[in-house]
Tab-separated table of C-alpha atoms and ligand atoms in Angstrom:
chain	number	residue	atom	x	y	z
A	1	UNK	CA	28.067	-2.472	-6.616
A	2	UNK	CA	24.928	-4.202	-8.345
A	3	UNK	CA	23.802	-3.395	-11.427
A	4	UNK	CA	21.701	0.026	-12.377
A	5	UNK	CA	17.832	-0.600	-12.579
A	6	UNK	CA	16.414	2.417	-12.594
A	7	UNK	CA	17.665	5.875	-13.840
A	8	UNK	CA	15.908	8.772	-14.371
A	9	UNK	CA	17.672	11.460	-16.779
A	10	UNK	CA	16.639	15.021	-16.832
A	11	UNK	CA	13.185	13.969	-15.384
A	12	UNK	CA	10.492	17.182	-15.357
A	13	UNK	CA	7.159	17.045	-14.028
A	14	UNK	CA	4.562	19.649	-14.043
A	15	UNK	CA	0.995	19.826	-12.636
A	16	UNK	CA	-0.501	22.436	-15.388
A	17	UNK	CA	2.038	25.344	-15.446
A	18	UNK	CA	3.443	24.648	-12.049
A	19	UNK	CA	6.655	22.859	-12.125
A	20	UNK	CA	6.717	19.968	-9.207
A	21	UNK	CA	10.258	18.239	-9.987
A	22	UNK	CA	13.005	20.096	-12.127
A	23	UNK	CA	15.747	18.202	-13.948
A	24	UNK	CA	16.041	14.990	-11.400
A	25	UNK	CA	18.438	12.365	-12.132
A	26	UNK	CA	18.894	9.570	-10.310
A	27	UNK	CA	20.551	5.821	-10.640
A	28	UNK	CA	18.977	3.355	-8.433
A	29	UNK	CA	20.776	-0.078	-8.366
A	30	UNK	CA	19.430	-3.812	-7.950
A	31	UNK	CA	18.868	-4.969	-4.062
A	32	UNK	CA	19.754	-0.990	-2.858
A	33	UNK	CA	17.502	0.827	-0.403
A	34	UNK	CA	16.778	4.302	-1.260
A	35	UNK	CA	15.002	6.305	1.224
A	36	UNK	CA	13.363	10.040	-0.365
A	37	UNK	CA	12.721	12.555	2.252
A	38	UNK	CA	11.570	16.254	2.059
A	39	UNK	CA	9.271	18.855	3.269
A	40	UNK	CA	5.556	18.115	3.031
A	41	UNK	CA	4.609	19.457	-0.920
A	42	UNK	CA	8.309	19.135	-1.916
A	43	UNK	CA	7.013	16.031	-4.994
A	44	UNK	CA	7.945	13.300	-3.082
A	45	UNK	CA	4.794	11.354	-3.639
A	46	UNK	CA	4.249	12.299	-7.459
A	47	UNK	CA	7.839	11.415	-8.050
A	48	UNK	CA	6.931	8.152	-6.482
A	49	UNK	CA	3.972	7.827	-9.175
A	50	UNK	CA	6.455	8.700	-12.009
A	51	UNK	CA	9.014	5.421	-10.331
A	52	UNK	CA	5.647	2.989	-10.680
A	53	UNK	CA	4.456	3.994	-13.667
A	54	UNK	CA	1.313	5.994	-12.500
A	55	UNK	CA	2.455	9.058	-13.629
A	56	UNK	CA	3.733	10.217	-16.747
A	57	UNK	CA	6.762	12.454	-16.378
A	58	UNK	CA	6.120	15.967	-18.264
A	59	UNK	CA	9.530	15.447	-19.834
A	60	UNK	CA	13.019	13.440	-19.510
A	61	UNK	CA	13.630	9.657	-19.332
A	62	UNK	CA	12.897	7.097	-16.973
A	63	UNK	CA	14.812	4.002	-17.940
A	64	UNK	CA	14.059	0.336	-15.936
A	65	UNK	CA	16.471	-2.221	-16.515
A	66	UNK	CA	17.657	0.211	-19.474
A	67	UNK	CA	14.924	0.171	-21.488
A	68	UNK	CA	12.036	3.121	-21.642
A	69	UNK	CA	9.135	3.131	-19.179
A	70	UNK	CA	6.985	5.805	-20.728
A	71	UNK	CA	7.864	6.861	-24.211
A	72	UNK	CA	5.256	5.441	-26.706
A	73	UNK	CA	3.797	2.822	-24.329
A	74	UNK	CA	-0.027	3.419	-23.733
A	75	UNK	CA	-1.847	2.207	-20.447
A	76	UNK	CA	-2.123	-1.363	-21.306
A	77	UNK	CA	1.720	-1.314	-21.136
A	78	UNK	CA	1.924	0.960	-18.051
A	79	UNK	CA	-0.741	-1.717	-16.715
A	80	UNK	CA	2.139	-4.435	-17.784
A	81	UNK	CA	5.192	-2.351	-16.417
A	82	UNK	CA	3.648	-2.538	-12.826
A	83	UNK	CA	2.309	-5.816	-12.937
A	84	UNK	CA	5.493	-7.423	-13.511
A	85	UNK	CA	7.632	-5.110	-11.403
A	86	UNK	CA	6.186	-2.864	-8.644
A	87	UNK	CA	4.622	-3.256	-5.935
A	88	UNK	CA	3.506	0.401	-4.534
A	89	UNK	CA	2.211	1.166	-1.095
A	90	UNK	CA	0.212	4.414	-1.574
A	91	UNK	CA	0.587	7.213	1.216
A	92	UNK	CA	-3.317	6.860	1.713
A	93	UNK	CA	-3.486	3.015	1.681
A	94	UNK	CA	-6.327	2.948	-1.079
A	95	UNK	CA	-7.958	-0.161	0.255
A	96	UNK	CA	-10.843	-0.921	-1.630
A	97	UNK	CA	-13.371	-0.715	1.091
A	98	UNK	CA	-15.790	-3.812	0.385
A	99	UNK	CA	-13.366	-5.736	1.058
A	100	UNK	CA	-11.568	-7.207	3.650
A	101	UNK	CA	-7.965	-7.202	5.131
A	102	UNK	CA	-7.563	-10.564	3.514
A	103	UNK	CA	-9.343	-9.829	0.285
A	104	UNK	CA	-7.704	-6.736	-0.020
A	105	UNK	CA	-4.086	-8.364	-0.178
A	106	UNK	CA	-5.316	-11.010	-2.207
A	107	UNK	CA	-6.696	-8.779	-4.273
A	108	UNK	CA	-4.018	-8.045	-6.897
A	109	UNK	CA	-3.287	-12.075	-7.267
A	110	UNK	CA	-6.850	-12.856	-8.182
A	111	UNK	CA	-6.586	-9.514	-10.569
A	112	UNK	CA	-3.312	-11.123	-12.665
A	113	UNK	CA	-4.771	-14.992	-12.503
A	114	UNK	CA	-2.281	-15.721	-10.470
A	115	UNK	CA	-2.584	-18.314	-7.925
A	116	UNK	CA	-2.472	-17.738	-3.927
A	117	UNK	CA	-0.048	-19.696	-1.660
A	118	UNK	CA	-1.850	-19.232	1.207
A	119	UNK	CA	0.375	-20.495	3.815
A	120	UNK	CA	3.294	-17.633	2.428
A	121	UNK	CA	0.256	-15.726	2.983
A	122	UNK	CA	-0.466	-16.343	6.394
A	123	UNK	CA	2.741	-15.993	7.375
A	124	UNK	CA	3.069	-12.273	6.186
A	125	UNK	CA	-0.334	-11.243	7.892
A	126	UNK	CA	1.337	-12.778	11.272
A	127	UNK	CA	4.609	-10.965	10.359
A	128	UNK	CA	2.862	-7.636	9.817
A	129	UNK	CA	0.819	-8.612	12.867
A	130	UNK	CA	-2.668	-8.227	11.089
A	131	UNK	CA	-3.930	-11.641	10.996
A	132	UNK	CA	-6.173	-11.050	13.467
A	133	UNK	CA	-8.035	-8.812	11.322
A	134	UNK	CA	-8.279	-10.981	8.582
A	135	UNK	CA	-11.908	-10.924	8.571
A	136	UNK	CA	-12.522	-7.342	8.863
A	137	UNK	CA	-13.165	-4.421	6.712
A	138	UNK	CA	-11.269	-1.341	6.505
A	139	UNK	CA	-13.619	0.872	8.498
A	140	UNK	CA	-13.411	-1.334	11.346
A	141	UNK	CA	-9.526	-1.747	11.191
A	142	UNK	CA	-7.079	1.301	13.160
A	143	UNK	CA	-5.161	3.538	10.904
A	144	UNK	CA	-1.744	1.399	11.608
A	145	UNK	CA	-3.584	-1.793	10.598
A	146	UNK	CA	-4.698	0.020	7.171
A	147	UNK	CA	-0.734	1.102	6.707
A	148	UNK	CA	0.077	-2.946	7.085
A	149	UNK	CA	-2.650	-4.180	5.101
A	150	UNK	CA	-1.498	-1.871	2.202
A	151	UNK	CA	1.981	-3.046	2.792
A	152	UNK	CA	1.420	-6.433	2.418
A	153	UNK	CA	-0.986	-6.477	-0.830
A	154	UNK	CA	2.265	-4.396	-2.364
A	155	UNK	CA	4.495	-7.180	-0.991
A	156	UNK	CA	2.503	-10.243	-1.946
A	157	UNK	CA	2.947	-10.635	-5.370
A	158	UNK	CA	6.783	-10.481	-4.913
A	159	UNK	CA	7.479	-7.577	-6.706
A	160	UNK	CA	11.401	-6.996	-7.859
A	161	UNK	CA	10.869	-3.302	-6.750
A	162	UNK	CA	9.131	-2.257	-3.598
A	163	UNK	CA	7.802	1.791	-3.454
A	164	UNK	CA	6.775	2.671	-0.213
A	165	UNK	CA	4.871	6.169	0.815
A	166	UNK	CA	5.525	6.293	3.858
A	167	UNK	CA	5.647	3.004	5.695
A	168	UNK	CA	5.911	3.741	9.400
A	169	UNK	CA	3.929	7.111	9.721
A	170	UNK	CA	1.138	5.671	11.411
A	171	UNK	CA	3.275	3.254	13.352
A	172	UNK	CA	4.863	3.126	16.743
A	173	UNK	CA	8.771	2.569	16.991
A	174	UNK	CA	8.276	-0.984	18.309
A	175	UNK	CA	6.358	-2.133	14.588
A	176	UNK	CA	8.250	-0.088	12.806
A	177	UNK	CA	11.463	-1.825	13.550
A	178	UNK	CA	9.559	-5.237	12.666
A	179	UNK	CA	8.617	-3.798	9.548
A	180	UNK	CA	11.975	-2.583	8.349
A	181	UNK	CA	13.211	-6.382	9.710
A	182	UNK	CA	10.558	-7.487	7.253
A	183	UNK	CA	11.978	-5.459	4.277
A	184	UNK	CA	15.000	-6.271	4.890
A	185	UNK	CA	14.555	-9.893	4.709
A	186	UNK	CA	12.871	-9.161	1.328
A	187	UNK	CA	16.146	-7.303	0.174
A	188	UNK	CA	18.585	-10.124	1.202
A	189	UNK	CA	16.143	-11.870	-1.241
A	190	UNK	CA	16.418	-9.364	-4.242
A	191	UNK	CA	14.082	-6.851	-3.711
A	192	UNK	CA	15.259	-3.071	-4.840
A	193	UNK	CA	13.299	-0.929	-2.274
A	194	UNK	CA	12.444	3.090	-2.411
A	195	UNK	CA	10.678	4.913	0.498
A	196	UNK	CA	9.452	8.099	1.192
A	197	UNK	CA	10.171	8.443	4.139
A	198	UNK	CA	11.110	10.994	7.359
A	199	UNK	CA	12.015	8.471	10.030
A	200	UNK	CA	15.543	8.860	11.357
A	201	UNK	CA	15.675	5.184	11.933
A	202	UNK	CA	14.628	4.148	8.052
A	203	UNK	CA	16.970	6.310	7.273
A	204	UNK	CA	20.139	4.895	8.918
A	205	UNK	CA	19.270	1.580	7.642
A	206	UNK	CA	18.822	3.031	3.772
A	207	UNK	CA	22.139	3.080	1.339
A	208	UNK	CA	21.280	6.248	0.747
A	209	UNK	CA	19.196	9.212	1.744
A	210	UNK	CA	18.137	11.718	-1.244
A	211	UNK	CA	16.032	15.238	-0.288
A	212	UNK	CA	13.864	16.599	-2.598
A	213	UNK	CA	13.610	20.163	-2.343
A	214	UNK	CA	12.663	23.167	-4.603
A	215	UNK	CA	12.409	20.638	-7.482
A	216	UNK	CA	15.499	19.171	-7.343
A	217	UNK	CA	17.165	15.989	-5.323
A	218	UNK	CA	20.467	16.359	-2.829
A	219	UNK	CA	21.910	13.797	-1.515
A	220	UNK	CA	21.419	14.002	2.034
A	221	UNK	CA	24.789	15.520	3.282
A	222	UNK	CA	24.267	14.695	7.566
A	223	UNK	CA	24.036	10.923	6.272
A	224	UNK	CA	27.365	11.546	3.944
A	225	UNK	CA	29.224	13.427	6.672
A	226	UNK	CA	27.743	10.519	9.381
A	227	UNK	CA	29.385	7.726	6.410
A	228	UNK	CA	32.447	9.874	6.368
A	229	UNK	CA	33.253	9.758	9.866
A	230	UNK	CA	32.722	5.334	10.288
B	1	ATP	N1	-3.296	16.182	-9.055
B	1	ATP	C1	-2.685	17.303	-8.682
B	1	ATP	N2	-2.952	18.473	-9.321
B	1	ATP	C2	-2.338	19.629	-8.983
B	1	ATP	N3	-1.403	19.724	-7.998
B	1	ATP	C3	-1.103	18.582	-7.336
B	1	ATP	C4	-1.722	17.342	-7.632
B	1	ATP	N4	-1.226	16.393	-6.805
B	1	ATP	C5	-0.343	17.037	-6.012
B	1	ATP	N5	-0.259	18.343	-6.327
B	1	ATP	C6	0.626	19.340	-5.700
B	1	ATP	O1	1.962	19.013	-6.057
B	1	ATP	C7	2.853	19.247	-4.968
B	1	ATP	C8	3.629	17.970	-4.676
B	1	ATP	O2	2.719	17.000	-4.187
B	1	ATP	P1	3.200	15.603	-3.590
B	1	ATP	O3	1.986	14.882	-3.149
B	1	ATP	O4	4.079	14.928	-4.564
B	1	ATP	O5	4.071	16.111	-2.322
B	1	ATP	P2	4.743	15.265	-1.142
B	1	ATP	O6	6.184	15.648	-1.090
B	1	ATP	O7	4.424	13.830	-1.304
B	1	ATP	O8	4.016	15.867	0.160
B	1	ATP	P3	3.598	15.149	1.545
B	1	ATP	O9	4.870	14.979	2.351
B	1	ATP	O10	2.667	16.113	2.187
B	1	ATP	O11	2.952	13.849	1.236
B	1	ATP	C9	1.987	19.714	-3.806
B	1	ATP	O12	2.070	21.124	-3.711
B	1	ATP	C10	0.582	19.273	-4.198
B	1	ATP	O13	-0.398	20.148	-3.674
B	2	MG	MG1	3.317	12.535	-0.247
């Protein structure tokens, strides 16, 4: 078993007075795959937030690597946190619209000053098969294309720790099982990886599934029982 590099103790999180996650704890370890499902509204996205440091939690710990994420860090710190650590693929994409597929991934090198290896580059676009849209913007690009564009700006500045909103829901089964080869790869590397996620086949290739619901996280028990039974 690797080492613990995230946990999250007692983690709360409110939106005003309405309570969105309710006592979560969780230990994620180095290299595991974590996949987060439940129903649509259930926090899965704002607990996301909370994992990248986008979202203050309303109360609890969130500890990375053992030491405290929030606490009395202000946003230059936060800013610091995910530079060095996260990459995040946001359920809506948030490509910056002006511009294009290959600025957009580019962009957060040329945002930390640090330098481009543009073959590596190239060879992710092909991977993700969007090289062909290098040159366009993100109103001319399909809503699949968006998904991999947004997936590889979080990958390319080889982040320890991979979030994912939803990486295949825009995606047919055929690039969603290159994708997942993809991250995969990545992992063997070193990479820790969370998704939200509701595909069956993410799933079965996650260590473990965890299901948010009314607040609170359960392990998911069809995956225990289907472990139980190998
Ligand atoms: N900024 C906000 N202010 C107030 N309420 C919010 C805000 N953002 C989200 N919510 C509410 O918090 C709840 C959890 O939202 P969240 O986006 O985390 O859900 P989710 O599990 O990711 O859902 P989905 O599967 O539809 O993406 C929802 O009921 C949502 O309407
Ligand atoms: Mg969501």
């Amino acid at each position: 078993m690797n080492k613990k590099l995230i946990e999250l103790k007692n983690l709360s999180f409110s939106y005003g007075k309405r309570k969105i996650l309710d006592g979560i704890n969780i230990d994620i370890a180095q290299k595991s795959f974590t996949v987060i499902a439940g129903e649509s509204g259930s926090g899965k996205s704002t607990l996301l937030y909370i994992l990248g440091g986008f979202q203050r939690p309303s109360s609890g710990e969130y500890l990375f690597g053992g030491k405290r994420v929030y606490g009395k860090i202000g946003e230059f710190g936060l800013g610091k946190f995910r530079k060095n650590n996260i990459g995040f693929l946001f359920q809506d994409f948030r490509l910056l619209p002006f511009l294009t597929v290959e600025q957009n991934i580019r962009f957060p090198a040329f945002f930390s000053g640090r330098k481009v290896d543009k073959t590596q580059m190239l060879k992710r676009m092909q991977k993700l098969g969007i090289d062909h849209r290098a040159k366009a913007y993100p109103t001319q690009i399909s809503g699949g294309e968006a998904q991999r564009t947004a997936l590889a700006r979080a990958l390319w500045m080889n982040p320890p720790v991979l979030l994912l909103d939803e990486p295949t829901g825009n995606l047919d089964h055929t690039t969603e099982l290159a994708i997942v080869s993809l991250l995969e790869e990545l992992r063997g590397e070193g990479l820790t990886l969370v998704c939200v996620s509701h595909s069956d086949y993410i799933m079965s290739r996650a260590d473990v599934t965890l299901r948010l619901h009314d607040g609170h996280l359960d392990f998911d028990k069809k995956k225990v029982a289907r472990r139980g039974r190998k």
